[in-house]
CSV table of C-alpha atoms in Angstrom, one decimal:
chain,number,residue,atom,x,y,z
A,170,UNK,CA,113.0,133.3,107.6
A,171,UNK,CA,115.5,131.3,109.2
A,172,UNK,CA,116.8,128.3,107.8
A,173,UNK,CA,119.3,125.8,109.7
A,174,UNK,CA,121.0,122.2,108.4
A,175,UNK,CA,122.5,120.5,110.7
A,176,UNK,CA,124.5,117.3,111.6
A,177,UNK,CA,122.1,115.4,114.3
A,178,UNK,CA,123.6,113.0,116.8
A,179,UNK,CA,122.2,110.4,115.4
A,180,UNK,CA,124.4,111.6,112.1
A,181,UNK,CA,121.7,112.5,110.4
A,182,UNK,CA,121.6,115.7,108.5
A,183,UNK,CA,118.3,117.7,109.2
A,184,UNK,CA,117.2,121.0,108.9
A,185,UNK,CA,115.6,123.3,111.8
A,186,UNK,CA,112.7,125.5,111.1
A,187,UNK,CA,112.4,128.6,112.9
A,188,UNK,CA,109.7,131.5,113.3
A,189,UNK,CA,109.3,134.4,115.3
A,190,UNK,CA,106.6,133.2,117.2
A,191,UNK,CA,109.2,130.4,119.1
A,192,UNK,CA,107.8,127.6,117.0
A,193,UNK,CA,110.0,125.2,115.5
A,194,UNK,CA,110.3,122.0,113.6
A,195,UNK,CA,113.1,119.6,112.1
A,196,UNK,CA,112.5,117.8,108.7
A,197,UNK,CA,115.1,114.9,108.3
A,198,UNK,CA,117.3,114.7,104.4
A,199,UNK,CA,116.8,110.3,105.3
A,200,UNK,CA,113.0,110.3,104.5
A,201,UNK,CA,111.8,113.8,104.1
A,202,UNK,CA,110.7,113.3,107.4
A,203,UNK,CA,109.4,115.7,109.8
A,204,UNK,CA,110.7,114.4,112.9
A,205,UNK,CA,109.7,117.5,115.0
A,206,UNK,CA,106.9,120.1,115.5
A,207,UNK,CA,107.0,122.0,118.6
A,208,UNK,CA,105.0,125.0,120.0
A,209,UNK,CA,106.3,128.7,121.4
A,210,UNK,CA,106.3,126.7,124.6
A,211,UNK,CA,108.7,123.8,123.1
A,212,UNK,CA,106.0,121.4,123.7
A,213,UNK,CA,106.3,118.7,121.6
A,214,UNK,CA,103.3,117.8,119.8
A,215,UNK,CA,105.0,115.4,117.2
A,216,UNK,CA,105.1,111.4,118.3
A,217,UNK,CA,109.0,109.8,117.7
A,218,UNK,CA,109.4,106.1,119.6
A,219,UNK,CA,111.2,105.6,122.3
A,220,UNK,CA,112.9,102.2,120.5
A,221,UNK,CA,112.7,103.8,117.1
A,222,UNK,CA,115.7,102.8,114.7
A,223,UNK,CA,117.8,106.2,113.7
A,224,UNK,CA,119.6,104.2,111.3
A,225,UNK,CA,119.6,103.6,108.0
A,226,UNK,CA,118.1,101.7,105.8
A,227,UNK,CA,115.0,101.6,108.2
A,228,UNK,CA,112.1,103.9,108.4
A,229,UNK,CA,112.0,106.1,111.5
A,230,UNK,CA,108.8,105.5,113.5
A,231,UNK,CA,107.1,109.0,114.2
A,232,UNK,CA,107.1,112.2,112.8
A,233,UNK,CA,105.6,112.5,109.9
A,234,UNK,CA,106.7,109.3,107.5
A,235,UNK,CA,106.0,109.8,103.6
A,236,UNK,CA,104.4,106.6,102.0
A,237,UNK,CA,104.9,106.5,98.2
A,238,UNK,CA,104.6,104.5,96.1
A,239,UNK,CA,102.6,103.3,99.1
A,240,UNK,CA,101.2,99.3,98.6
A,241,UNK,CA,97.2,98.9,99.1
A,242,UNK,CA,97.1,96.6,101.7
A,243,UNK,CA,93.4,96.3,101.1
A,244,UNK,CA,93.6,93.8,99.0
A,245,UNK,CA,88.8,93.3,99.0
A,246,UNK,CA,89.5,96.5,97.9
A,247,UNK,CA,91.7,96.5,94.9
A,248,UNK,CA,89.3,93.9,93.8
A,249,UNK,CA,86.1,95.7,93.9
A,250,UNK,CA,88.2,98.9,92.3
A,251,UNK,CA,89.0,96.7,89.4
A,252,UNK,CA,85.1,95.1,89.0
A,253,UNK,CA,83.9,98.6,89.5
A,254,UNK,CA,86.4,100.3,86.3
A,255,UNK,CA,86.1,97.5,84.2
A,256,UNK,CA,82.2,98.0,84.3
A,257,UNK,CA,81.6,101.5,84.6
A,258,UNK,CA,83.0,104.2,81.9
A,259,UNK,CA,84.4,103.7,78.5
A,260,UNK,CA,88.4,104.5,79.8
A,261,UNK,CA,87.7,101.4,82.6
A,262,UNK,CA,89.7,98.6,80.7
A,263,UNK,CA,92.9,101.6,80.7
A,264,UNK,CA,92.2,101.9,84.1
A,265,UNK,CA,92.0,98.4,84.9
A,266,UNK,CA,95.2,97.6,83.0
A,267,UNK,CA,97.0,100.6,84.7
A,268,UNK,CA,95.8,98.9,88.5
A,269,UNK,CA,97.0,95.1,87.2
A,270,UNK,CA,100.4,96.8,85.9
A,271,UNK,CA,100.8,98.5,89.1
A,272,UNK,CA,99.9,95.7,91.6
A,273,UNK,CA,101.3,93.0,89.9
A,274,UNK,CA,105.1,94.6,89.4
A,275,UNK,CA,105.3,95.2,93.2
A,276,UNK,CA,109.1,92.7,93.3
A,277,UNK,CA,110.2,93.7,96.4
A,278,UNK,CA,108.5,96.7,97.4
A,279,UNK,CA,107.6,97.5,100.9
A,280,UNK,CA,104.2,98.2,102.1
A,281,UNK,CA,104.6,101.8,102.6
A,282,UNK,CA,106.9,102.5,99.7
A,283,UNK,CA,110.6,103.3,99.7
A,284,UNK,CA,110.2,107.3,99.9
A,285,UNK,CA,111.2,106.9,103.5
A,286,UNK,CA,114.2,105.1,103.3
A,287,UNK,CA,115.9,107.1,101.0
A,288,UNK,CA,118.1,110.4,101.4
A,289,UNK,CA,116.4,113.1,99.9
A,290,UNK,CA,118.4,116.5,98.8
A,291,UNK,CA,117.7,120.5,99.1
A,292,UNK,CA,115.6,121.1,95.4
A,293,UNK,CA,117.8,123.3,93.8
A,294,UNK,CA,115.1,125.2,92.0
A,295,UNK,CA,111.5,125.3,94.6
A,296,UNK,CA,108.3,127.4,93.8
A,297,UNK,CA,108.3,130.5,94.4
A,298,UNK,CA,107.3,131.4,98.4
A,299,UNK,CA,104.9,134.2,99.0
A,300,UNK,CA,105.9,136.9,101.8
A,301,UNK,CA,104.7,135.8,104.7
A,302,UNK,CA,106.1,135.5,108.3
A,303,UNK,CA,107.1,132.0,108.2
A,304,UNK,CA,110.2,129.4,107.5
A,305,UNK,CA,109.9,126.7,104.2
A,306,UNK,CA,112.1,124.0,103.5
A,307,UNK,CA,112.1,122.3,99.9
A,308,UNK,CA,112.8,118.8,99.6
A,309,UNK,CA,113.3,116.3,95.9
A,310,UNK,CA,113.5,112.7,95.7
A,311,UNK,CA,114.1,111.8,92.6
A,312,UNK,CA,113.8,107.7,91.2
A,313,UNK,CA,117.3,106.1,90.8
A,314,UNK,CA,118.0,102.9,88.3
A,315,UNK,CA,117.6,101.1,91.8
A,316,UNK,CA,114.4,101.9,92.9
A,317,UNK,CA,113.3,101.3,88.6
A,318,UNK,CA,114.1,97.5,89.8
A,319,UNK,CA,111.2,97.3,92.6
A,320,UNK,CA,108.8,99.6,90.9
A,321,UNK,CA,109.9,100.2,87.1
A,322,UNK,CA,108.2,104.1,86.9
A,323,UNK,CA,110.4,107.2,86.7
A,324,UNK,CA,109.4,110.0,88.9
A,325,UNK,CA,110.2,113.2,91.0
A,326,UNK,CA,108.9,113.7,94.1
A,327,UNK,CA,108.9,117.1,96.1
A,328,UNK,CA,108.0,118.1,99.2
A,329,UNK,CA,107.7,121.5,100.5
A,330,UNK,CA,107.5,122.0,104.5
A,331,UNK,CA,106.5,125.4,105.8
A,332,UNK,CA,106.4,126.2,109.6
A,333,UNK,CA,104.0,129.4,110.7
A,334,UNK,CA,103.0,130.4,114.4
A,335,UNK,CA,100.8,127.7,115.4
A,336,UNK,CA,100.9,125.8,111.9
A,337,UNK,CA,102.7,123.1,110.1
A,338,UNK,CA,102.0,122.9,106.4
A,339,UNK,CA,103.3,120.0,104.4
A,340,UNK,CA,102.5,120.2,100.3
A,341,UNK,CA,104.0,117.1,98.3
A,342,UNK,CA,104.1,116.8,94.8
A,343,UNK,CA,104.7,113.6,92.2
A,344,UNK,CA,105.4,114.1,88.7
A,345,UNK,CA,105.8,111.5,86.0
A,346,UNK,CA,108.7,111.8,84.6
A,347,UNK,CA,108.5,108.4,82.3
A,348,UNK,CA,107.4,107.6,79.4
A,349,UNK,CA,104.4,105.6,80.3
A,350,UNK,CA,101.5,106.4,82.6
A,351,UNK,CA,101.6,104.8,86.2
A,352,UNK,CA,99.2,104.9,89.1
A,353,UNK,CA,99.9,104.7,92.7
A,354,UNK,CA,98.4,105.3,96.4
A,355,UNK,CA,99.9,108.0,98.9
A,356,UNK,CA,99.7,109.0,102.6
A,357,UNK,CA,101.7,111.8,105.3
A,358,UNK,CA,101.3,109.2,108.2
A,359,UNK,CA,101.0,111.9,111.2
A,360,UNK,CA,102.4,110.1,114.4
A,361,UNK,CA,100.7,113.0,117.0
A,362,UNK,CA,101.8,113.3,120.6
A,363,UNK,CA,98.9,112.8,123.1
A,364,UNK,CA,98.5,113.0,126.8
A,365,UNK,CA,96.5,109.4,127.1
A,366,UNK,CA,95.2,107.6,124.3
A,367,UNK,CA,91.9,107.2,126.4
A,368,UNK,CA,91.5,110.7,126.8
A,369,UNK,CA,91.6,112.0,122.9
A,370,UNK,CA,88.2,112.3,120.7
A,371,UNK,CA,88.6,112.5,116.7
A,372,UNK,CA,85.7,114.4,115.2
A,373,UNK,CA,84.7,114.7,111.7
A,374,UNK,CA,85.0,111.1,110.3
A,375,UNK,CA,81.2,110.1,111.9
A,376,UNK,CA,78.4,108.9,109.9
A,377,UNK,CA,81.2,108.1,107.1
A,378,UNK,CA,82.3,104.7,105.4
A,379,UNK,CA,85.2,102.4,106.0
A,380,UNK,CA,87.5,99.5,105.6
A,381,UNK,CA,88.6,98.0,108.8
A,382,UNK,CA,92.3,96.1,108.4
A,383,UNK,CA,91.3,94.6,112.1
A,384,UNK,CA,87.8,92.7,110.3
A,385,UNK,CA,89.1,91.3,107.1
A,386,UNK,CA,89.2,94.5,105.5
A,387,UNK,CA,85.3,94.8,105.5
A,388,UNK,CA,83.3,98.0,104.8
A,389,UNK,CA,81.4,99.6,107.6
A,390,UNK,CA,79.7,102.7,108.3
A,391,UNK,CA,81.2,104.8,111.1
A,392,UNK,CA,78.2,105.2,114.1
A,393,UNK,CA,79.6,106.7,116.5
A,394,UNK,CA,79.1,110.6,117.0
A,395,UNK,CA,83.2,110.4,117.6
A,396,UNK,CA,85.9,108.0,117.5
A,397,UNK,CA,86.8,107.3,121.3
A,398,UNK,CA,89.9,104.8,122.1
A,399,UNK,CA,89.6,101.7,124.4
A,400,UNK,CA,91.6,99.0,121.8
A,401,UNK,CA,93.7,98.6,118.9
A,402,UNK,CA,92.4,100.5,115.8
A,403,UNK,CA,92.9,100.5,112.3
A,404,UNK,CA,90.8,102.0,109.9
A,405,UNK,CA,91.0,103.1,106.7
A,406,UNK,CA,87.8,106.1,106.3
A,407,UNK,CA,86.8,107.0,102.6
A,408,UNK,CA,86.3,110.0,101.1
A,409,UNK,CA,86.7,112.2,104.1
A,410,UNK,CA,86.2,115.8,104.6
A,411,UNK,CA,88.8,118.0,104.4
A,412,UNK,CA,89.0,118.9,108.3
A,413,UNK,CA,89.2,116.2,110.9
A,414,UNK,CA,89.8,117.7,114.8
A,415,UNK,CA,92.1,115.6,117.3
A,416,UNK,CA,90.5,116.7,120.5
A,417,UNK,CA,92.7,115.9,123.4
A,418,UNK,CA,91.2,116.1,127.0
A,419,UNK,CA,94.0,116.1,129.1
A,420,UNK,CA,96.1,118.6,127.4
A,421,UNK,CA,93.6,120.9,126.8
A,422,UNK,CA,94.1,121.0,123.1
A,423,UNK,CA,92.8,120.3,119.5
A,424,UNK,CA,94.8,119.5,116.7
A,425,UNK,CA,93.4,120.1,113.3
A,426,UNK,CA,93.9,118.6,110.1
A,427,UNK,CA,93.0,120.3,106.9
A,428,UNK,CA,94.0,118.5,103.7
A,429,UNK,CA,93.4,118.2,99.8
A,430,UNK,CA,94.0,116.2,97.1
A,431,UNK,CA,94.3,113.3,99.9
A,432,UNK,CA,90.7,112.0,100.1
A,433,UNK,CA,90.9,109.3,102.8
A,434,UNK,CA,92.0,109.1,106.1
A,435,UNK,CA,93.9,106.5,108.4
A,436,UNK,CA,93.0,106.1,111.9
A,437,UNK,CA,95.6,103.8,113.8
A,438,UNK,CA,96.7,103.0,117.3
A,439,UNK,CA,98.2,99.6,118.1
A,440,UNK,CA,97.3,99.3,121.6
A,441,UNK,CA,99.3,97.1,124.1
A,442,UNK,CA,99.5,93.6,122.7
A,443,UNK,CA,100.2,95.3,119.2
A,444,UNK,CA,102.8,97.1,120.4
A,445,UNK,CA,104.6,94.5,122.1
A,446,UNK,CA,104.9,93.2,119.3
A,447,UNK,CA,106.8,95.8,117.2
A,448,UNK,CA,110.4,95.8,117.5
A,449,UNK,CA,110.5,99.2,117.1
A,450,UNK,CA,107.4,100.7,119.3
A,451,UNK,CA,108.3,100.5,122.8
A,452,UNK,CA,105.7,98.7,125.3
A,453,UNK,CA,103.6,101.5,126.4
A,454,UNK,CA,104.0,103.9,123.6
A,455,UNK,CA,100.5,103.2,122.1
A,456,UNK,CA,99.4,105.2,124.9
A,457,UNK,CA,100.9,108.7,124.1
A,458,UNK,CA,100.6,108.4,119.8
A,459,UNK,CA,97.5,108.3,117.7
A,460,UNK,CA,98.3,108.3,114.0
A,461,UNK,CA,95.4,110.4,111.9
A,462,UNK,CA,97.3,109.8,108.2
A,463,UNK,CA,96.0,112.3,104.7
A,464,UNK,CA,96.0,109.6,102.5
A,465,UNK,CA,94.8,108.7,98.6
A,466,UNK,CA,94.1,105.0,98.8
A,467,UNK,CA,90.3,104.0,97.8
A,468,UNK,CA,90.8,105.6,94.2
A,469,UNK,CA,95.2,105.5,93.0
A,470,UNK,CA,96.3,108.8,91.3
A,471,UNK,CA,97.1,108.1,87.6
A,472,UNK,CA,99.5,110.5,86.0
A,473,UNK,CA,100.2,110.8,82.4
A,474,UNK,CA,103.5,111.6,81.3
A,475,UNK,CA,104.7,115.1,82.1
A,476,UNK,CA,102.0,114.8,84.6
A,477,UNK,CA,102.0,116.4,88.3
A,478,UNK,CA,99.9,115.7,91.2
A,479,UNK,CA,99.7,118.2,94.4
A,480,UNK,CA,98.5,117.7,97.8
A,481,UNK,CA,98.1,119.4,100.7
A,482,UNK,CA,98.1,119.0,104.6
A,483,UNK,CA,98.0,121.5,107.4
A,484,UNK,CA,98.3,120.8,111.0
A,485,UNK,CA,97.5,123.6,113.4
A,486,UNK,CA,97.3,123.8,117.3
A,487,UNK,CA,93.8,125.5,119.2
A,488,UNK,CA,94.8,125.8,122.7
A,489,UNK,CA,92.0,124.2,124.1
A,490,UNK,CA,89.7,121.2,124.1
A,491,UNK,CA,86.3,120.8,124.5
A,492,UNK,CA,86.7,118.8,127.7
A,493,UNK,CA,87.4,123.0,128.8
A,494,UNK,CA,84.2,124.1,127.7
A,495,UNK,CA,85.7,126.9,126.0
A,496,UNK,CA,85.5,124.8,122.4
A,497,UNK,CA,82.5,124.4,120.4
A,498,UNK,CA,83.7,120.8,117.4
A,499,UNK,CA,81.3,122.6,115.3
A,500,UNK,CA,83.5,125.3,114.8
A,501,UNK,CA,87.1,123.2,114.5
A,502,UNK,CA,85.1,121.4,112.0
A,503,UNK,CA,83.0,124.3,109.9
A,504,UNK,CA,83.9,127.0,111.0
């Protein structure tokens, strides 16, 4: 399949997915960043801000970010993680010496990591890709004696973006290549285009557990039979399943999310007063984004040497909603 780099106004080099269906999709060298997904139609279904900065050293704000070595921000609960280790199986005191190690060497490391500041390359030698109708792209980011400085742990990271008809696949991999063990959290924060924030249902996070960043980080328990938008949001779901629908009304469409090896899920919308305050969202952006991240963040990944983690996230497109009648959530979700 068709594979295009190319030199973006903005200066940035990116390359453009194609695939027979009309489909395509642009994944940025600064960030490994999916910037773009659009249908056969060229509809956009990929959020980008309209005051987002295309220059770097800052992170882009939309697409598809990658966070890692991503920062717990829940700070309750690296607290209980560490009480609950120490306690609870014969490897805890390694586990809790890995999570002190890991937290308290931080130096000047940004909240979502410095994956998506830095200028990935093409990976010279990718997996093998099976025969199938669709166009792959595979990205490395390797550590530098730089980034050793703000978190002292030699790695590669890859990421491998595949486009299909209707599908956007995303499989990212971290292996250690130190000398020493390291832990760390990760997420693919999905920024998805919407018609009206008002007007989109998430289903498949109900009945489950979470840590709400808007109530001091407390645990609740998710009531609701769907998550429904009317104010800021910012939620951090635990050990979610591994398909979560984003039904949206208005455009008579569902977007699903299928992931592994990411156990948790973000839910995040800044609504207006939020938003006014970020210098790179403009004002009424809140209302056409909802970010629904694949994240690992109530239990850190800890890799050996010679180690390799692998995720996995899949976005695809039903054209319909359930506002149409012609969608049963049972199905998007189980089926």
């Amino acid at each position: 399949m068709a594979l295009e780099v190319v030199q973006g106004s903005d200066g940035l080099a990116k390359v453009i997915l194609h695939e027979p269906a009309g489909s395509t999709a642009e994944v940025l060298l600064y960030g490994g960043q999916v910037i773009s997904w659009k249908n056969q139609r060229r509809e956009e279904l990929l959020f980008i801000s309209s005051k987002a900065f295309r220059k770097p050293p800052k992170a882009i704000r939309g697409g598809i970010p990658v966070c890692f070595p991503q920062v717990v921000a829940l700070l309750t609960l690296l607290c209980r993680k560490i009480k609950a280790t120490f306690f609870s199986t014969p490897s805890a005191p390694f586990q809790h010496f890995m999570l002190v190690q890991q937290f308290g060497n931080l130096g000047a490391l940004e909240q979502h990591g410095f994956a998506r500041n830095k200028f990935w390359s093409l990976d010279p030698d990718p997996a093998p890709l099976p025969p199938t109708n669709q166009s792959s792209v595979d990205l490395l980011l390797k550590s530098t004696d730089q980034d050793t400085k703000t978190w002292p742990h030699s790695f590669e990271l890859r990421l491998r973006v595949t486009l299909s008809a209707g599908k956007l696949t995303l499989i990212p991999r971290v292996r250690n290549t130190d000398s020493k063990p390291f832990s760390f959290t990760f997420a693919l924060r999905n920024y998805l285009s919407v018609s009206d924030i008002s007007e989109v249902r998430v289903e498949g996070l109900e009945t489950l557990d979470y840590f709400d960043n808007l109530n001091r980080k407390e645990r609740f328990t998710e009531q609701a039979d769907a998550i429904t938008f009317d104010g800021e949001i910012d939620r951090a779901y635990l050990n979610t399943p591994t398909k979560i629908a984003v039904i949206d009304h208005e455009k008579k469409r569902t977007i699903v999310l299928r992931k592994e090896g990411m156990p948790d899920a973000v839910v995040w919308n800044p609504w207006d007063k939020k938003a006014k305050q970020l210098v790179d969202l403009g004002d009424e952006d809140y209302q056409k984004m909802l970010c629904v991240d694949s994240v690992a963040v109530e239990t850190p990944i800890l890799l050996k040497p010679c180690e390799e983690w692998k995720g996995r996230q899949e976005l695809s497109i039903i054209s319909s909603s359930y506002c149409s009648g012609q969608l049963d959530p049972l199905k998007v979700l189980y089926g």
